[in-house]
Amino acid sequence: MSISDELAKLIPIGEENAVSGLLLWKQLKMWSPASIKHNLRLMAREGLIERKQVRLDGHETNLYFRSRS
């Protein structure tokens, strides 16, 4: 099974439930954080998921979620 397939199962629905790529990597317990982030960016670029940049504790991070539609 591909990384994208595994990630799709874990990405929450709704912006209020958005999570970081690092949290998704910790849940999967496979592949590297860099490969997870790369696949998340590709999925967002293709419109499969949403990506939102937020500022937390003085640094920016990306959060990921699926649209409700």
Coordinates of C-alpha atoms in Angstrom, one line a residue:
M1 CA 0.0 0.0 0.0
S2 CA 1.3 3.5 -0.8
I3 CA 2.1 6.3 1.6
S4 CA -0.7 8.4 0.2
D5 CA -3.2 5.6 0.8
E6 CA -2.1 5.1 4.4
L7 CA -2.1 8.9 5.0
A8 CA -5.6 9.3 3.5
K9 CA -7.0 7.0 6.2
L10 CA -5.5 9.2 9.0
I11 CA -6.1 12.7 7.8
P12 CA -9.0 14.2 9.8
I13 CA -12.1 15.8 8.3
G14 CA -12.6 19.5 9.0
E15 CA -10.3 22.4 9.5
E16 CA -10.9 22.4 13.3
N17 CA -9.4 18.9 13.4
A18 CA -6.3 19.7 11.3
V19 CA -3.1 17.9 12.4
S20 CA 0.6 18.3 11.6
G21 CA 2.6 16.0 9.3
L22 CA 4.7 15.1 12.3
L23 CA 1.7 13.8 14.2
L24 CA 0.6 11.8 11.2
W25 CA 4.1 10.3 10.9
K26 CA 4.0 9.3 14.6
Q27 CA 0.6 7.6 14.0
L28 CA 1.9 5.7 11.0
K29 CA 5.2 4.5 12.6
M30 CA 6.6 3.9 9.1
W31 CA 8.5 5.8 6.5
S32 CA 10.5 9.0 7.3
P33 CA 9.0 12.4 8.4
A34 CA 10.4 13.9 5.2
S35 CA 8.6 11.3 3.0
I36 CA 5.4 11.9 4.9
K37 CA 5.6 15.7 4.4
H38 CA 6.5 15.3 0.8
N39 CA 3.4 13.2 0.1
L40 CA 1.2 15.5 2.1
R41 CA 2.4 18.5 0.0
L42 CA 1.7 16.5 -3.2
M43 CA -1.8 15.5 -2.0
A44 CA -2.6 19.1 -1.1
R45 CA -1.3 20.3 -4.5
E46 CA -3.6 17.7 -6.2
G47 CA -6.6 18.9 -4.2
L48 CA -7.0 15.7 -2.3
I49 CA -6.5 17.4 1.1
E50 CA -6.3 20.9 2.4
R51 CA -3.1 22.4 3.8
K52 CA -3.0 25.4 6.2
Q53 CA 0.0 27.3 7.6
V54 CA -0.3 28.4 11.2
R55 CA 2.1 30.1 13.6
L56 CA 2.7 28.1 16.8
D57 CA 5.1 29.0 19.5
G58 CA 7.0 31.4 17.3
H59 CA 7.4 29.1 14.3
E60 CA 5.2 28.2 11.3
T61 CA 3.9 24.8 10.8
N62 CA 1.6 23.2 8.3
L63 CA -1.6 21.5 9.3
Y64 CA -3.5 19.1 7.1
F65 CA -7.2 18.1 6.9
R66 CA -9.9 16.8 4.5
S67 CA -12.8 19.0 3.4
R68 CA -16.2 18.1 4.6
S69 CA -17.6 18.2 1.1

